[in-house]
Every structure is written in structure tokens, then in C-alpha cells.
């Protein structure tokens, strides 16, 4: 029966139908729901791994053991997992191995907008690119067939619009082929002698897959009435059809690596003008140019941000739709830390102490936003811990007396531990603050190795952060409650002054977690409030000024009491 | 049939995902091709959020561009005003009059525009504004704001009420069904 399905859920359905038995992933917007949805099928073992590299290696082990396996991540996650990927291309697979990577053109929730197709090309691994949910399901199943037929991992490339759009699919049945594990040192032990013999296999394999791509049904031509031909893929195909309908011929590529040669040359010969419409980098376009074709592409279309039908229409046809507007300026509404967010008190303390804060990836990156404006650097997962060490070693003067790294519990498990090992080993006097909100927050509450629960919410192993840091050699490990500003201030001052590296764990569960019991909203005593706006310095969305007095939004306030600690006149009372 | 477009806008955390899920279910049950596009991740943290719902004989793009929306359904007044450029000429705004101050307004860096409903109407834009929080409370739950809005939207659609009810039953958990059916009726009969 037909149903509307999110692109990510359709990948999960494809995994189920293809008989996938093992999934190991790390959450990352816009990829997270693939693994969450797959976990709803009891036939599939699903786990969150500490990071994408571990996840991909775990999935590789499972495919080696003979079960169809999967690993999902966002685009920057594939950088972390690039190491196993590039060599898995050499070993090939036993049972099928499929990887989904979700790009984020437009950076709805990411720190860059890299194009994952580069990884597929560099690793010499086939990449399929669905343009809607029905293709997401079908391509996932096809990916397993290709993986086993050509002895290679296969990547499904998603993007925000395909991952997070619902369109119509028709689910099918599951069948789960299983293979036996066979010892094969020449294939699976990639030491130089064996790898030298595998590399020619990889090059031959690519040639065979190019042959497949020439006639594969997923690379299809839709003949139009005009003399213009468009080569496109993914969501750009949808925008192309929206703008041009059947007035142009379209070569819709479902496989974006490797790209076909004859198919493209024949298509180009059948039209008068050739246009390539692809988001981000000019990969199909450069392929066409290398084939000697004249194409319109990035000379008219941008390399930044996502596309839309209007963007294509404006760039290629020069026309724009009429639109209305009001004369009043509309204030922006940037994302903010939630009311009651435990990170708020900690960032206020860091700001008050004029700390240089090197940040990391998570909700707490919002600590860079006014009025907290506390974070001065955010790069990638784990970089805060590694960089604070470099910063302190390289700084002249006393940077270690006012510089800290802040990193969330999940991000610390992902890539912070190795940076901490570097501080312990090379002995810089650095201070690392782990913002332990007991969950992976920004991606929508996924468990991690410090929470004590697994992906399905069942009890699991729990890594104790204090013991871990002590075992690494940190003698100074302190735990603070970020709702207690005085405690945060005292401990921060002590650890920055101390002549040794230290870890401060700022511990308080995410205010959005269902099990967290909130207090009633706080109250303002208008007689005591002097309208000094001290309570506004924490940037809580529940606190504002109305008629010269502080006002609390009762629908948002969770009674955390941090604003009350800001008030010198005792005007904000707990209920 | 030409593709129709509804944009559902609001502030992260207000519950627009359920509204789009219900609309998607409804339109699919009416035999249309449907696409729904959502935003997840960082913008959900109290930021401005948008969901696109498109339906017709064949829908290609999952997104709605400037000048294309037949309807804007807004959970918050400022958000209704923000997305006016997306409204098609002759399109209708169905909005909650609730005001949630964004951070620049809270900090005093910007002002929340006054009399927005009047200004939008004065600009010649059809606006159907109602206090959905109060209406939802009448229905029995503050969380039913989304269904109040959909109830009002149904007033503009040529889809029989049984279809809407069937989708409500399919999407809303049984224990909240009565409240939501009531919210739908209240919304349908509210507005101007």
C-alpha cells in the first residue's frame, strides 16, 4: 500500500527489505532518522557507535561475518570514517555493505557544506543518489546487489531535502540472504604486498561499474520536446522538472560515481544545448568537460547553498515570480538555547570570568550567540580539546589562566578523548570542561556511551567520565552543577589558577529530556525589581522586560532559578 | 490539477510536524501525489521553522519558493509576517495571534512590529487570525493549537469533513482524539 514516507525512513525500509542485519551509526543531522527508523525493525541489530569511524569498522566486521550491514552518517562524519572507507574499497566485502551519507547543502545544521561525492571518487566506491523517498528505498536495495556483485562497499548519498522530505513509496517484503565467513588473508589483510594486488582489482572494478552505469535503469533519459538537454541528479532533478516540465530532455543520473561516458556523449549528441544542474561542486560538469563537451553549469548556477525551482528559473531563464512584503522590518529569530538549558549558567560564568573559550559541535555552539557570546572557535568534533592544548603551548603569557575548551558528553566520546590524551601525555596546563547533559542533544536525544542506555533505550554499558579522566592521568577532576552559578564560578577560578591540567564536568541533564522533572515557573516581585536587566545577561528566552520590569514567560520557564541568582535584589522568586 | 502549496511556519518546538503529517496523510488519502519537507536540527532550538506541503497530480520539488504558497499556516504572528514574500498573489494567511519574542526583541536590539494583523490586511493580503491558545484551551488542551489551525484551514479546502476526521484518527493517539476533534471543530468555526 502506498504511504508517505520520510526519505530517511525510506532508506531504513530499504535496509529492512534488503535483509540488512547489522547497523552501526553515529547520529548527525540530516542522517539520524535512518538508524532510528531501522531500529524499529526487530530483525535488524542497531547501535550508536562512539563515532563514524568505529561505526563503519563495526559494519565492516559484520559484513565480513556474512551479514548485510549498514552505517549511516552526515557528510562531515564521512571525513571521520574516511580511513576505513578508502581501504574497504580495496578489501571489498563479503556480504553487502552499504553506507549512507547525508550532505547538508544550505547548512541547515552543519559547520560546512562539503560535497560527499569527492569521497566516493577518491575512495573509488560507487555512489547512488536518490531524488525522493521511493528512490531512497529502491536504491538502498539496489546498493546491496551492487555491493555483492562488484565486491565493493556502496554509498547512498542523501541530502537534507531528500532525507527530510516525505514522498510516496510502496513498501515491499524482506528477504535476508546470508553468506558464510571464509578466511582470505590476501583479500582482507591490507599489508603492502596484498594491497598492491588489490589495487588493480579496484581499477578493473571501476571499469566494470562504468559499463554498468552506461545502461543501468537508474541512469535514465526522459525525452522532452525541446532541443535543450539537462544532466542532473538528486533533488536538483526535481527542481529541473518543476521548472522545465517536458520542455527539455533530461538525463537523470541515479549513480553519481562512477559516471557513464557513452551515455553522456550520446545524450549530448542528441541535443543542441547541454546544461548540467547539480548542487554544490561541478562534478558532473567537470566530467562532461573532460569528455570534450561544451556545457552550461557553474557559470550560471551557484556552488553555494541549496537550489530551488526559483533559483534555477532565475539563473537559467532570467525570470522571477512576483512576491509581496510588508514595510516593517521583521526581526530575525535565530535558534537559542532552550529555557532551562544547563549550558546557560556555565557559559555565563565563562563570560563573566573573561575566558577565551574554544568550542565544539553541539547545541552548546549556541554559546557563541549574543548575549552570552562566550565561544570563540568551533571547528569540528573534538577540536576544542586538541586546540586548547595547542593554544596554551603556543601562547606567550598566561593563556592557561583564562582559556578553556568546552565539549559535550557525546562529542567527547566521539573525538574528545584522544585530545585529552594529548593534554595528559604532553602535559599542557589546560582546562577542559565537559558539558555533560547526559544525552546527544542537538540531533534529537540519542544515547551515547556515557548515558547507560543503548539506541533502543535498554540498559547498556556506562562509561564513567570522572574515572576515565583520572585514568588518563588527570589528578584534578571536578564536577559542578551549572544551575549553581556560585559553585561554577568558584570551581572555574580554582581550576584555571591550578598549576596542573584539569577537567571540569558540568553535569545536569538536558532540560528537554522527558524524565527531567521541572519546577514551577519563577515569579518576579515587581516591588523588588529595579529594572536593572541583570537577569537578561543569561539570554534566556523566558526572561524579558515588560514596562521596565523583568517578566517571565510562564509557558517557557522551567524554574531552573539561574535568573534569580543574577538578581541582587531578590526580585525573582522560586515558586 | 496544478500543484497546491501550504507552508506551515512557527517557532521551533511548537508542534508543526504533527500538522504537516496530518495534512500529508489527508491529501494522500484524497488520491493526490504529495510531498512534505521538514526542517530538523539546530533551527529547532527556538528558531524560525518552516514545513512545506505540496500536492497535485504530480509533484516534483519538495520546497515552496517565494510567490508560490496558496496558504501560510502560522503558529506565531511574527512568523506569519516573515514568510509573506512566499505567499502567492491571492493567497491566504491562517495564523495564531500568539506572539513569541525572538532573542533580538528580548534583548532590546529589535522591536516586535505592532498591529501586524491590521498591517497585513492593509497590504491587501487575506489574513485569518485567531487566538489559537484560547481556542485550544476551550477544546481541552493547549497542545491542540495545531489542530485548531488545521480546522480553520479546512474551511478553505474542498475536502469533506469525514476525510479530515479519518486522518485525525489515523495520526493522533486515541487518548487525545476527542480533544483534537473538538479543537478541529472550534478552529473550523473560528476566524472572521
mmCIF file of C-alpha atoms in Angstrom, chain A residues 2-4 6 29 33 108-109 131-132 160-162 164-168 222 235 237-239 241-242 245-246 306-311 313 321-326 328-338 344 362-363 365-366 369-371 441-445 512 533 536 539-546 553 555-556, chain B residues 3 10-12 17 20-21 23-25 28 32-50 52 54 58-68 76 78-79 81-82 84-90 98-108 110-114 116 119-120 123 125 133 142:
data_model
loop_
_atom_site.group_PDB
_atom_site.id
_atom_site.type_symbol
_atom_site.label_atom_id
_atom_site.label_comp_id
_atom_site.label_asym_id
_atom_site.label_seq_id
_atom_site.Cartn_x
_atom_site.Cartn_y
_atom_site.Cartn_z
ATOM 1 C CA UNK A 2 1.182 3.495 -0.849
ATOM 2 C CA UNK A 3 2.255 5.705 2.025
ATOM 3 C CA UNK A 4 4.005 9.000 2.615
ATOM 4 C CA UNK A 6 10.383 10.497 5.046
ATOM 5 C CA UNK A 29 21.615 15.890 11.053
ATOM 6 C CA UNK A 33 16.447 9.088 11.381
ATOM 7 C CA UNK A 108 20.711 23.885 7.998
ATOM 8 C CA UNK A 109 22.587 22.162 10.808
ATOM 9 C CA UNK A 131 15.943 12.142 -5.592
ATOM 10 C CA UNK A 132 12.922 11.198 -3.468
ATOM 11 C CA UNK A 160 18.784 17.476 3.607
ATOM 12 C CA UNK A 161 15.909 17.822 1.137
ATOM 13 C CA UNK A 162 15.744 14.130 0.292
ATOM 14 C CA UNK A 164 13.802 15.296 5.407
ATOM 15 C CA UNK A 165 11.114 15.303 2.735
ATOM 16 C CA UNK A 166 8.215 12.881 2.694
ATOM 17 C CA UNK A 167 7.018 11.492 -0.598
ATOM 18 C CA UNK A 168 5.041 8.488 -1.729
ATOM 19 C CA UNK A 222 13.397 11.450 -20.196
ATOM 20 C CA UNK A 235 16.910 16.946 -5.648
ATOM 21 C CA UNK A 237 16.345 16.756 -10.814
ATOM 22 C CA UNK A 238 13.089 17.630 -9.035
ATOM 23 C CA UNK A 239 13.708 21.368 -9.361
ATOM 24 C CA UNK A 241 11.353 19.087 -13.764
ATOM 25 C CA UNK A 242 9.416 21.681 -11.750
ATOM 26 C CA UNK A 245 8.497 20.060 -17.227
ATOM 27 C CA UNK A 246 8.729 18.142 -20.514
ATOM 28 C CA UNK A 306 20.852 24.532 -1.865
ATOM 29 C CA UNK A 307 18.943 25.026 -5.074
ATOM 30 C CA UNK A 308 15.221 25.593 -5.553
ATOM 31 C CA UNK A 309 12.942 25.922 -8.554
ATOM 32 C CA UNK A 310 13.134 29.750 -8.381
ATOM 33 C CA UNK A 311 16.894 29.746 -8.220
ATOM 34 C CA UNK A 313 14.473 29.626 -13.147
ATOM 35 C CA UNK A 321 7.903 35.255 -9.515
ATOM 36 C CA UNK A 322 6.179 38.292 -8.005
ATOM 37 C CA UNK A 323 6.236 38.404 -4.250
ATOM 38 C CA UNK A 324 4.618 40.520 -1.542
ATOM 39 C CA UNK A 325 6.161 42.100 1.523
ATOM 40 C CA UNK A 326 5.437 44.365 4.481
ATOM 41 C CA UNK A 328 8.012 46.813 8.669
ATOM 42 C CA UNK A 329 11.376 45.194 9.279
ATOM 43 C CA UNK A 330 10.877 41.674 10.651
ATOM 44 C CA UNK A 331 13.298 40.865 13.480
ATOM 45 C CA UNK A 332 15.304 37.678 12.875
ATOM 46 C CA UNK A 333 14.595 34.624 15.006
ATOM 47 C CA UNK A 334 17.860 32.745 15.400
ATOM 48 C CA UNK A 335 17.928 29.457 17.295
ATOM 49 C CA UNK A 336 18.660 29.879 21.006
ATOM 50 C CA UNK A 337 19.472 27.652 23.946
ATOM 51 C CA UNK A 338 16.187 26.451 25.407
ATOM 52 C CA UNK A 344 23.469 28.603 30.004
ATOM 53 C CA UNK A 362 26.531 20.550 19.649
ATOM 54 C CA UNK A 363 23.652 22.663 20.963
ATOM 55 C CA UNK A 365 27.735 26.029 19.971
ATOM 56 C CA UNK A 366 24.875 28.480 20.576
ATOM 57 C CA UNK A 369 25.387 33.827 20.233
ATOM 58 C CA UNK A 370 24.596 37.149 21.994
ATOM 59 C CA UNK A 371 24.156 37.940 24.792
ATOM 60 C CA UNK A 441 21.179 16.830 22.379
ATOM 61 C CA UNK A 442 21.195 18.638 19.070
ATOM 62 C CA UNK A 443 20.417 15.655 16.867
ATOM 63 C CA UNK A 444 17.319 14.934 18.965
ATOM 64 C CA UNK A 445 18.276 12.907 22.055
ATOM 65 C CA UNK A 512 14.058 18.673 27.222
ATOM 66 C CA UNK A 533 18.316 43.958 33.420
ATOM 67 C CA UNK A 536 18.785 39.474 30.902
ATOM 68 C CA UNK A 539 19.954 35.195 27.348
ATOM 69 C CA UNK A 540 17.051 33.040 28.472
ATOM 70 C CA UNK A 541 14.094 33.123 26.050
ATOM 71 C CA UNK A 542 11.704 33.043 29.048
ATOM 72 C CA UNK A 543 13.035 36.293 30.541
ATOM 73 C CA UNK A 544 12.200 39.710 29.077
ATOM 74 C CA UNK A 545 11.480 43.287 30.196
ATOM 75 C CA UNK A 546 7.884 44.469 30.219
ATOM 76 C CA UNK A 553 7.101 33.718 30.149
ATOM 77 C CA UNK A 555 4.839 28.815 29.045
ATOM 78 C CA UNK A 556 8.621 28.568 28.618
ATOM 79 C CA UNK B 3 0.217 21.811 -7.672
ATOM 80 C CA UNK B 10 6.276 28.749 13.515
ATOM 81 C CA UNK B 11 8.850 28.693 16.268
ATOM 82 C CA UNK B 12 10.911 25.548 16.875
ATOM 83 C CA UNK B 17 5.491 18.467 12.415
ATOM 84 C CA UNK B 20 2.210 18.527 8.296
ATOM 85 C CA UNK B 21 1.931 14.808 8.988
ATOM 86 C CA UNK B 23 -2.100 17.202 6.056
ATOM 87 C CA UNK B 24 0.136 14.779 4.183
ATOM 88 C CA UNK B 25 -1.993 11.809 5.254
ATOM 89 C CA UNK B 28 -2.630 11.207 0.047
ATOM 90 C CA UNK B 32 -3.027 13.233 -4.764
ATOM 91 C CA UNK B 33 0.718 12.989 -5.235
ATOM 92 C CA UNK B 34 2.130 14.641 -2.091
ATOM 93 C CA UNK B 35 5.468 15.960 -0.865
ATOM 94 C CA UNK B 36 6.196 17.282 2.609
ATOM 95 C CA UNK B 37 9.501 18.887 3.523
ATOM 96 C CA UNK B 38 10.598 19.479 7.107
ATOM 97 C CA UNK B 39 13.483 21.073 8.957
ATOM 98 C CA UNK B 40 15.275 19.235 11.746
ATOM 99 C CA UNK B 41 18.373 20.016 13.775
ATOM 100 C CA UNK B 42 19.708 23.247 15.126
ATOM 101 C CA UNK B 43 16.940 25.574 13.879
ATOM 102 C CA UNK B 44 14.508 23.571 16.005
ATOM 103 C CA UNK B 45 16.030 25.156 19.101
ATOM 104 C CA UNK B 46 13.600 28.073 19.304
ATOM 105 C CA UNK B 47 14.403 29.294 15.797
ATOM 106 C CA UNK B 48 12.095 30.061 12.901
ATOM 107 C CA UNK B 49 10.907 26.777 11.358
ATOM 108 C CA UNK B 50 9.162 26.006 8.076
ATOM 109 C CA UNK B 52 6.274 22.719 3.110
ATOM 110 C CA UNK B 54 2.667 20.315 -1.767
ATOM 111 C CA UNK B 58 2.462 15.061 -9.956
ATOM 112 C CA UNK B 59 4.686 16.963 -7.525
ATOM 113 C CA UNK B 60 8.378 17.371 -8.248
ATOM 114 C CA UNK B 61 10.083 19.890 -5.950
ATOM 115 C CA UNK B 62 9.645 19.324 -2.203
ATOM 116 C CA UNK B 63 10.084 23.041 -1.429
ATOM 117 C CA UNK B 64 7.925 26.139 -1.860
ATOM 118 C CA UNK B 65 9.547 29.304 -3.184
ATOM 119 C CA UNK B 66 8.743 32.996 -2.989
ATOM 120 C CA UNK B 67 5.380 33.861 -4.518
ATOM 121 C CA UNK B 68 4.181 30.236 -4.587
ATOM 122 C CA UNK B 76 3.002 32.666 15.634
ATOM 123 C CA UNK B 78 5.721 37.404 13.546
ATOM 124 C CA UNK B 79 6.428 34.197 11.627
ATOM 125 C CA UNK B 81 4.694 38.211 8.594
ATOM 126 C CA UNK B 82 8.190 36.836 7.954
ATOM 127 C CA UNK B 84 4.683 36.863 3.400
ATOM 128 C CA UNK B 85 7.090 37.005 0.411
ATOM 129 C CA UNK B 86 6.338 33.288 -0.085
ATOM 130 C CA UNK B 87 2.623 33.914 -0.433
ATOM 131 C CA UNK B 88 1.095 33.744 -3.899
ATOM 132 C CA UNK B 89 -0.911 36.767 -5.006
ATOM 133 C CA UNK B 90 -4.401 35.993 -3.755
ATOM 134 C CA UNK B 98 0.204 34.380 19.772
ATOM 135 C CA UNK B 99 3.382 36.448 19.954
ATOM 136 C CA UNK B 100 6.684 34.895 20.978
ATOM 137 C CA UNK B 101 9.533 37.385 21.260
ATOM 138 C CA UNK B 102 12.674 36.367 19.367
ATOM 139 C CA UNK B 103 16.011 36.929 21.122
ATOM 140 C CA UNK B 104 16.768 40.294 19.400
ATOM 141 C CA UNK B 105 13.429 41.587 20.757
ATOM 142 C CA UNK B 106 14.105 40.155 24.228
ATOM 143 C CA UNK B 107 17.492 41.841 24.364
ATOM 144 C CA UNK B 108 16.068 45.113 23.046
ATOM 145 C CA UNK B 110 14.910 44.998 17.741
ATOM 146 C CA UNK B 111 11.215 45.687 18.230
ATOM 147 C CA UNK B 112 8.301 43.322 17.662
ATOM 148 C CA UNK B 113 6.242 45.127 14.988
ATOM 149 C CA UNK B 114 2.918 46.404 16.323
ATOM 150 C CA UNK B 116 0.701 43.143 12.448
ATOM 151 C CA UNK B 119 -0.907 45.939 8.668
ATOM 152 C CA UNK B 120 -1.056 42.658 6.756
ATOM 153 C CA UNK B 123 -1.408 45.467 2.469
ATOM 154 C CA UNK B 125 -3.371 40.245 1.988
ATOM 155 C CA UNK B 133 -4.158 29.201 22.509
ATOM 156 C CA UNK B 142 -3.084 23.955 24.988
#
